[in-house]
mmCIF file of C-alpha atoms in Angstrom:
data_model
loop_
_atom_site.group_PDB
_atom_site.id
_atom_site.type_symbol
_atom_site.label_atom_id
_atom_site.label_comp_id
_atom_site.label_asym_id
_atom_site.label_seq_id
_atom_site.Cartn_x
_atom_site.Cartn_y
_atom_site.Cartn_z
ATOM 1 C CA MET Z 1 236.468 142.053 11.330
ATOM 2 C CA ALA Z 2 237.731 139.336 13.622
ATOM 3 C CA GLU Z 3 235.040 137.531 14.958
ATOM 4 C CA THR Z 4 232.556 123.680 14.091
ATOM 5 C CA GLN Z 5 229.151 114.050 13.681
ATOM 6 C CA GLU Z 6 230.423 113.412 17.039
ATOM 7 C CA SER Z 7 234.118 114.024 17.326
ATOM 8 C CA VAL Z 8 236.990 113.380 19.650
ATOM 9 C CA PRO Z 9 237.328 116.288 22.113
ATOM 10 C CA VAL Z 10 239.957 118.935 21.522
ATOM 11 C CA VAL Z 11 243.098 117.666 23.180
ATOM 12 C CA ALA Z 12 246.098 119.563 24.473
ATOM 13 C CA ALA Z 13 249.370 118.540 26.054
ATOM 14 C CA ASP Z 14 249.223 118.015 29.821
ATOM 15 C CA SER Z 15 251.815 119.993 31.717
ATOM 16 C CA ASN Z 16 251.485 117.624 34.715
ATOM 17 C CA GLU Z 17 251.923 114.424 32.737
ATOM 18 C CA ALA Z 18 254.864 112.316 33.916
ATOM 19 C CA LYS Z 19 257.626 112.003 31.374
ATOM 20 C CA PRO Z 20 258.715 108.401 30.604
ATOM 21 C CA SER Z 21 262.236 107.418 31.592
ATOM 22 C CA GLU Z 22 264.942 107.284 28.938
ATOM 23 C CA ALA Z 23 264.996 103.491 29.146
ATOM 24 C CA THR Z 24 261.252 103.287 28.634
ATOM 25 C CA GLN Z 25 261.455 105.646 25.681
ATOM 26 C CA ASN Z 26 264.264 103.631 24.105
ATOM 27 C CA THR Z 27 262.355 100.372 24.605
ATOM 28 C CA ALA Z 28 259.196 101.873 23.103
ATOM 29 C CA ALA Z 29 261.152 103.172 20.135
ATOM 30 C CA ALA Z 30 262.975 99.887 19.554
ATOM 31 C CA ALA Z 31 259.847 97.713 19.330
ATOM 32 C CA PRO Z 32 258.435 99.295 16.143
ATOM 33 C CA ALA Z 33 261.907 99.219 14.594
ATOM 34 C CA GLU Z 34 262.273 95.479 15.195
ATOM 35 C CA ALA Z 35 258.747 94.882 13.943
ATOM 36 C CA ALA Z 36 259.556 96.838 10.804
ATOM 37 C CA LYS Z 37 262.603 94.634 10.175
ATOM 38 C CA GLU Z 38 260.530 91.459 10.546
ATOM 39 C CA ASP Z 39 257.788 92.810 8.284
ATOM 40 C CA THR Z 40 260.347 93.765 5.666
ATOM 41 C CA ALA Z 41 261.922 90.346 5.790
ATOM 42 C CA THR Z 42 258.572 88.575 5.420
ATOM 43 C CA GLY Z 43 257.169 91.018 2.904
ATOM 44 C CA GLY Z 44 254.662 92.503 5.367
ATOM 45 C CA ALA Z 45 253.571 96.126 5.657
ATOM 46 C CA ALA Z 46 255.523 98.585 7.762
ATOM 47 C CA PRO Z 47 253.910 99.484 11.116
ATOM 48 C CA GLU Z 48 251.794 102.618 11.436
ATOM 49 C CA ALA Z 49 253.270 105.685 13.081
ATOM 50 C CA PRO Z 50 252.458 105.896 16.807
ATOM 51 C CA LYS Z 51 249.385 107.959 17.594
ATOM 52 C CA LYS Z 52 249.572 111.131 19.641
ATOM 53 C CA PRO Z 53 248.892 110.337 23.313
ATOM 54 C CA VAL Z 54 245.541 111.455 24.658
ATOM 55 C CA ASN Z 55 245.571 113.995 27.460
ATOM 56 C CA GLN Z 56 243.310 112.105 29.838
ATOM 57 C CA ALA Z 57 243.218 114.947 32.357
ATOM 58 C CA LEU Z 58 241.805 117.274 29.699
ATOM 59 C CA VAL Z 59 239.268 114.685 28.561
ATOM 60 C CA GLU Z 60 238.041 114.351 32.143
ATOM 61 C CA ALA Z 61 237.958 118.131 32.578
ATOM 62 C CA MET Z 62 235.801 118.417 29.452
ATOM 63 C CA GLU Z 63 233.404 115.747 30.706
ATOM 64 C CA LYS Z 64 233.010 117.505 34.043
ATOM 65 C CA PHE Z 65 232.560 120.877 32.380
ATOM 66 C CA ARG Z 66 230.009 119.485 29.904
ATOM 67 C CA ALA Z 67 227.919 118.181 32.801
ATOM 68 C CA LEU Z 68 227.536 121.745 34.106
ATOM 69 C CA GLY Z 69 225.353 122.687 31.126
ATOM 70 C CA GLN Z 70 226.890 126.122 30.720
ATOM 71 C CA LYS Z 71 226.125 128.515 27.880
ATOM 72 C CA ALA Z 72 228.553 130.651 25.910
ATOM 73 C CA TYR Z 73 228.551 133.392 23.356
ATOM 74 C CA VAL Z 74 231.026 134.267 20.666
ATOM 75 C CA LEU Z 75 231.755 137.804 19.513
ATOM 76 C CA GLY Z 76 233.486 138.096 16.164
ATOM 77 C CA ALA Z 77 232.447 134.756 14.670
ATOM 78 C CA THR Z 78 233.161 135.902 11.089
ATOM 79 C CA GLY Z 79 236.837 136.617 11.740
ATOM 80 C CA GLU Z 80 239.609 134.087 11.184
ATOM 81 C CA VAL Z 81 239.918 133.053 14.847
ATOM 82 C CA GLY Z 82 236.161 133.299 15.386
ATOM 83 C CA LYS Z 83 235.385 130.951 12.494
ATOM 84 C CA GLU Z 84 237.751 128.303 13.834
ATOM 85 C CA LEU Z 85 236.388 128.778 17.345
ATOM 86 C CA VAL Z 86 232.813 128.076 16.244
ATOM 87 C CA LYS Z 87 233.989 124.924 14.434
ATOM 88 C CA GLU Z 88 235.869 123.656 17.471
ATOM 89 C CA LEU Z 89 232.958 124.426 19.796
ATOM 90 C CA CYS Z 90 230.727 122.314 17.560
ATOM 91 C CA LYS Z 91 233.250 119.474 17.717
ATOM 92 C CA ALA Z 92 233.903 119.635 21.445
ATOM 93 C CA LYS Z 93 230.237 120.039 22.516
ATOM 94 C CA VAL Z 94 231.213 121.320 25.946
ATOM 95 C CA PHE Z 95 228.457 123.977 26.122
ATOM 96 C CA SER Z 96 224.732 123.333 26.217
ATOM 97 C CA LYS Z 97 224.197 126.350 23.950
ATOM 98 C CA VAL Z 98 226.392 128.663 21.903
ATOM 99 C CA ILE Z 99 225.153 132.115 20.867
ATOM 100 C CA LEU Z 100 226.860 134.066 18.114
ATOM 101 C CA ILE Z 101 226.549 137.832 18.547
ATOM 102 C CA GLY Z 102 227.362 139.812 15.435
ATOM 103 C CA ARG Z 103 226.340 142.402 12.866
ATOM 104 C CA ARG Z 104 224.979 139.943 10.330
ATOM 105 C CA GLU Z 105 223.637 136.414 10.085
ATOM 106 C CA ILE Z 106 226.089 133.712 9.090
ATOM 107 C CA LYS Z 107 224.916 130.941 6.769
ATOM 108 C CA TYR Z 108 226.046 127.510 7.965
ATOM 109 C CA GLU Z 109 225.379 124.609 5.600
ATOM 110 C CA ASP Z 110 227.717 121.912 6.910
ATOM 111 C CA ASP Z 111 226.125 119.289 9.167
ATOM 112 C CA LEU Z 112 228.837 119.997 11.731
ATOM 113 C CA TYR Z 113 227.031 123.157 12.776
ATOM 114 C CA LYS Z 114 223.921 121.127 13.599
ATOM 115 C CA GLU Z 115 225.779 119.173 16.251
ATOM 116 C CA ILE Z 116 225.076 121.765 18.968
ATOM 117 C CA ASP Z 117 222.386 124.261 19.938
ATOM 118 C CA LEU Z 118 223.643 127.220 17.916
ATOM 119 C CA GLU Z 119 221.802 130.545 17.944
ATOM 120 C CA GLN Z 120 222.576 133.875 16.285
ATOM 121 C CA LYS Z 121 221.731 137.342 17.542
ATOM 122 C CA ILE Z 122 222.137 140.350 15.273
ATOM 123 C CA VAL Z 123 223.231 143.577 16.958
ATOM 124 C CA ASN Z 124 224.370 147.088 16.165
ATOM 125 C CA PHE Z 125 227.650 147.501 18.029
ATOM 126 C CA ASP Z 126 227.223 151.276 18.015
ATOM 127 C CA GLU Z 127 224.025 150.899 20.056
ATOM 128 C CA LEU Z 128 224.864 148.019 22.348
ATOM 129 C CA GLU Z 129 224.052 149.574 25.706
ATOM 130 C CA SER Z 130 220.831 151.233 24.544
ATOM 131 C CA LYS Z 131 219.322 148.409 22.491
ATOM 132 C CA HIS Z 132 221.005 145.069 23.101
ATOM 133 C CA GLU Z 133 221.335 144.561 26.841
ATOM 134 C CA GLU Z 134 218.992 141.542 26.747
ATOM 135 C CA ASP Z 135 221.102 139.809 24.104
ATOM 136 C CA PHE Z 136 223.962 139.462 26.565
ATOM 137 C CA LYS Z 137 222.014 137.874 29.408
ATOM 138 C CA GLY Z 138 222.110 134.251 30.472
ATOM 139 C CA CYS Z 139 225.575 133.109 29.380
ATOM 140 C CA ASP Z 140 228.362 131.870 31.612
ATOM 141 C CA VAL Z 141 231.357 132.217 29.285
ATOM 142 C CA ALA Z 142 232.189 134.787 26.624
ATOM 143 C CA PHE Z 143 234.682 134.446 23.779
ATOM 144 C CA CYS Z 144 235.632 137.774 22.225
ATOM 145 C CA CYS Z 145 237.442 137.638 18.875
ATOM 146 C CA LEU Z 146 236.502 141.107 17.663
ATOM 147 C CA GLY Z 147 239.057 143.005 15.636
ATOM 148 C CA THR Z 148 239.801 144.824 12.408
ATOM 149 C CA THR Z 149 242.736 146.665 10.806
ATOM 150 C CA LYS Z 150 243.682 150.292 10.360
ATOM 151 C CA GLY Z 151 243.891 149.710 6.616
ATOM 152 C CA LYS Z 152 240.319 148.484 6.485
ATOM 153 C CA ALA Z 153 238.640 150.758 9.034
ATOM 154 C CA GLY Z 154 240.990 153.747 9.416
ATOM 155 C CA VAL Z 155 242.516 154.888 12.695
ATOM 156 C CA GLU Z 156 239.250 155.829 14.421
ATOM 157 C CA GLY Z 157 237.453 152.796 13.049
ATOM 158 C CA PHE Z 158 240.202 150.535 14.313
ATOM 159 C CA LYS Z 159 240.029 152.016 17.817
ATOM 160 C CA LYS Z 160 236.239 151.758 17.808
ATOM 161 C CA VAL Z 161 236.220 148.047 16.942
ATOM 162 C CA ASP Z 162 239.274 146.808 18.826
ATOM 163 C CA HIS Z 163 238.640 148.848 21.953
ATOM 164 C CA ASP Z 164 235.159 150.344 22.190
ATOM 165 C CA TYR Z 165 233.186 147.379 20.824
ATOM 166 C CA VAL Z 166 235.249 144.976 22.930
ATOM 167 C CA VAL Z 167 234.890 146.919 26.185
ATOM 168 C CA ASN Z 168 231.194 147.762 25.684
ATOM 169 C CA SER Z 169 230.456 144.100 24.941
ATOM 170 C CA ALA Z 170 232.341 143.093 28.073
ATOM 171 C CA LYS Z 171 230.314 145.543 30.160
ATOM 172 C CA LEU Z 172 227.037 144.009 28.975
ATOM 173 C CA ALA Z 173 228.454 140.522 29.457
ATOM 174 C CA LYS Z 174 229.339 141.292 33.074
ATOM 175 C CA ALA Z 175 225.914 142.850 33.717
ATOM 176 C CA GLY Z 176 224.275 139.816 32.096
ATOM 177 C CA GLY Z 177 225.896 137.342 34.462
ATOM 178 C CA CYS Z 178 228.955 136.215 32.506
ATOM 179 C CA LYS Z 179 231.606 134.759 34.797
ATOM 180 C CA HIS Z 180 234.513 134.061 32.439
ATOM 181 C CA PHE Z 181 235.540 136.485 29.692
ATOM 182 C CA ASN Z 182 238.018 135.242 27.067
ATOM 183 C CA LEU Z 183 239.664 137.941 24.963
ATOM 184 C CA VAL Z 184 241.975 137.544 21.964
ATOM 185 C CA THR Z 185 244.403 140.437 21.557
ATOM 186 C CA SER Z 186 247.938 140.183 20.182
ATOM 187 C CA GLN Z 187 251.544 139.514 21.011
ATOM 188 C CA GLY Z 188 253.138 142.772 22.112
ATOM 189 C CA SER Z 189 249.947 144.390 23.447
ATOM 190 C CA ASN Z 190 250.973 147.330 25.617
ATOM 191 C CA LYS Z 191 248.787 150.197 26.800
ATOM 192 C CA ASN Z 192 251.883 152.417 27.070
ATOM 193 C CA SER Z 193 253.078 151.832 23.522
ATOM 194 C CA TYR Z 194 253.571 154.752 21.140
ATOM 195 C CA PHE Z 195 252.153 152.638 18.328
ATOM 196 C CA LEU Z 196 248.441 152.436 17.569
ATOM 197 C CA TYR Z 197 247.994 148.662 17.316
ATOM 198 C CA PRO Z 198 249.660 147.447 20.535
ATOM 199 C CA LYS Z 199 248.422 150.476 22.485
ATOM 200 C CA THR Z 200 244.770 149.910 21.489
ATOM 201 C CA LYS Z 201 244.994 146.212 22.290
ATOM 202 C CA GLY Z 202 246.662 146.941 25.626
ATOM 203 C CA LEU Z 203 244.009 149.479 26.631
ATOM 204 C CA ALA Z 204 241.253 147.003 25.744
ATOM 205 C CA GLU Z 205 242.908 144.399 27.970
ATOM 206 C CA GLU Z 206 243.161 146.824 30.881
ATOM 207 C CA HIS Z 207 239.593 148.086 30.640
ATOM 208 C CA VAL Z 208 238.173 144.551 30.440
ATOM 209 C CA GLN Z 209 240.161 143.565 33.531
ATOM 210 C CA GLU Z 210 238.743 146.550 35.406
ATOM 211 C CA LEU Z 211 235.232 145.078 35.079
ATOM 212 C CA SER Z 212 236.111 142.440 37.707
ATOM 213 C CA PHE Z 213 234.855 139.255 36.095
ATOM 214 C CA GLN Z 214 235.350 136.110 38.155
ATOM 215 C CA ARG Z 215 237.897 135.124 35.531
ATOM 216 C CA VAL Z 216 239.487 136.947 32.594
ATOM 217 C CA SER Z 217 241.675 135.069 30.115
ATOM 218 C CA ILE Z 218 243.677 137.144 27.641
ATOM 219 C CA TYR Z 219 245.265 135.400 24.666
ATOM 220 C CA ARG Z 220 248.198 137.072 22.947
ATOM 221 C CA PRO Z 221 248.981 135.075 19.794
ATOM 222 C CA GLY Z 222 251.795 135.968 17.449
ATOM 223 C CA LEU Z 223 251.362 136.127 13.683
ATOM 224 C CA LEU Z 224 248.126 134.295 12.886
ATOM 225 C CA LEU Z 225 248.501 131.572 10.276
ATOM 226 C CA CYS Z 226 245.450 130.930 8.119
ATOM 227 C CA ASP Z 227 244.074 131.146 4.593
ATOM 228 C CA ARG Z 228 242.308 134.466 4.711
ATOM 229 C CA GLU Z 229 239.373 135.240 2.446
ATOM 230 C CA GLU Z 230 240.500 138.863 2.682
ATOM 231 C CA LYS Z 231 243.993 139.037 1.259
ATOM 232 C CA ARG Z 232 246.484 141.352 2.988
ATOM 233 C CA PHE Z 233 249.674 141.899 0.973
ATOM 234 C CA PHE Z 234 252.175 142.587 3.733
ATOM 235 C CA GLU Z 235 250.702 139.888 5.956
ATOM 236 C CA SER Z 236 250.995 137.336 3.140
ATOM 237 C CA VAL Z 237 254.669 138.282 2.778
ATOM 238 C CA PHE Z 238 255.226 137.785 6.496
ATOM 239 C CA HIS Z 239 253.466 134.398 6.294
ATOM 240 C CA LYS Z 240 255.958 133.200 3.698
ATOM 241 C CA LEU Z 241 258.871 134.445 5.757
ATOM 242 C CA ALA Z 242 257.422 132.859 8.910
ATOM 243 C CA LYS Z 243 257.130 129.319 7.510
ATOM 244 C CA PRO Z 244 260.666 128.303 8.518
ATOM 245 C CA LEU Z 245 260.104 129.844 11.958
ATOM 246 C CA GLU Z 246 256.862 127.896 12.383
ATOM 247 C CA TYR Z 247 258.631 124.666 11.455
ATOM 248 C CA PHE Z 248 261.710 125.017 13.646
ATOM 249 C CA MET Z 249 260.362 127.186 16.510
ATOM 250 C CA PRO Z 250 256.545 126.933 16.591
ATOM 251 C CA THR Z 251 256.216 128.756 19.902
ATOM 252 C CA ALA Z 252 258.346 131.746 18.940
ATOM 253 C CA GLY Z 253 255.955 134.018 17.116
ATOM 254 C CA THR Z 254 253.330 132.233 15.007
ATOM 255 C CA ALA Z 255 250.005 130.572 15.780
ATOM 256 C CA PRO Z 256 247.545 128.858 13.440
ATOM 257 C CA THR Z 257 244.064 130.244 14.035
ATOM 258 C CA VAL Z 258 242.774 126.745 14.828
ATOM 259 C CA SER Z 259 245.377 126.510 17.596
ATOM 260 C CA VAL Z 260 244.121 129.733 19.163
ATOM 261 C CA ALA Z 261 240.562 128.375 19.031
ATOM 262 C CA LYS Z 262 241.528 125.055 20.641
ATOM 263 C CA ALA Z 263 243.539 126.831 23.317
ATOM 264 C CA MET Z 264 240.561 129.009 24.251
ATOM 265 C CA ILE Z 265 238.270 126.016 24.642
ATOM 266 C CA ASN Z 266 240.800 123.862 26.484
ATOM 267 C CA ASN Z 267 241.610 126.683 28.861
ATOM 268 C CA SER Z 268 237.943 127.471 29.489
ATOM 269 C CA VAL Z 269 237.096 123.947 30.642
ATOM 270 C CA THR Z 270 240.129 123.785 32.919
ATOM 271 C CA PRO Z 271 239.585 125.171 36.450
ATOM 272 C CA ASN Z 272 241.813 128.079 37.404
ATOM 273 C CA ASP Z 273 241.849 130.197 40.554
ATOM 274 C CA LYS Z 274 243.498 133.186 38.874
ATOM 275 C CA ALA Z 275 241.210 136.163 38.359
ATOM 276 C CA VAL Z 276 243.314 137.320 35.397
ATOM 277 C CA GLU Z 277 245.607 135.249 33.216
ATOM 278 C CA ILE Z 278 247.622 136.456 30.243
ATOM 279 C CA LEU Z 279 248.548 133.666 27.852
ATOM 280 C CA THR Z 280 251.555 134.119 25.584
ATOM 281 C CA ASN Z 281 251.983 132.635 22.129
ATOM 282 C CA LYS Z 282 253.892 129.723 23.696
ATOM 283 C CA ASP Z 283 251.113 129.164 26.254
ATOM 284 C CA ILE Z 284 248.585 129.063 23.416
ATOM 285 C CA ARG Z 285 250.560 126.481 21.435
ATOM 286 C CA ILE Z 286 250.929 124.294 24.534
ATOM 287 C CA LEU Z 287 247.245 124.571 25.438
ATOM 288 C CA ALA Z 288 246.324 123.621 21.876
ATOM 289 C CA GLY Z 289 248.514 120.523 22.068
ATOM 290 C CA ASP Z 290 250.844 121.700 19.309
ATOM 291 C CA VAL Z 291 254.007 121.338 21.351
ATOM 292 C CA ASN Z 292 255.210 119.532 24.442
ATOM 293 C CA PRO Z 293 255.234 121.850 27.489
ATOM 294 C CA LYS Z 294 258.700 120.529 28.377
ATOM 295 C CA LYS Z 295 260.162 122.034 25.212
#
């Protein structure tokens, strides 16, 4: 089921950042080249590769958001996206408290997980509304990474997890005061589809939107790239086939799970007046800082 030392904040590319002129770019590129020639002639070491520019606007947004002292909870922290999300939340430290809501306790041994106030609440997703209303109170932001597969849970089990658990959790979140609900679904989600997977994801999106949160962010990543503990044969085949695509066209249809996690955090700390936003695979890669928004 789909469910991280003080570190540099998660940084993404800034869509409003001014692009240097061609002359400036050429001058900047020429300097290291000349330095390399001099170093080679004198026997010195070659210069280091230029570091990735810091998105100062995002850094400032994180600082402002951190000062608010907001709390968040994560649903689906044992899944591939959920695991990366918890790691990145521990690195970014933008929430005063992070609560993991799940079916079982997760053992964290790395010191990274001690960097923030991290709490776990164990729930029965089949009895959410009758027994766990209190567990969803007091948080400002929710990250929902719940999900399973038809192969693992069967048709009805898949619909229960990817729709019912998601929507019922969102209902309690809204009643508990949550303002911003972040939901991971999938590329191609469509409530009108004839196919089970996209139809279920699309219906979950629609029913969460109907709850009228102040803000709903829906992330539709393509093929998730990660080293799964649970091996899936056909997915592993697709991963091998997708490697060239990821290299040459990273925004087309693949997304590393860590990129989805970073995108969710970066988007959450950035103010947005839209009540509902649907983020494509390309949007996710840009938010995560994987690619330049101009490309």
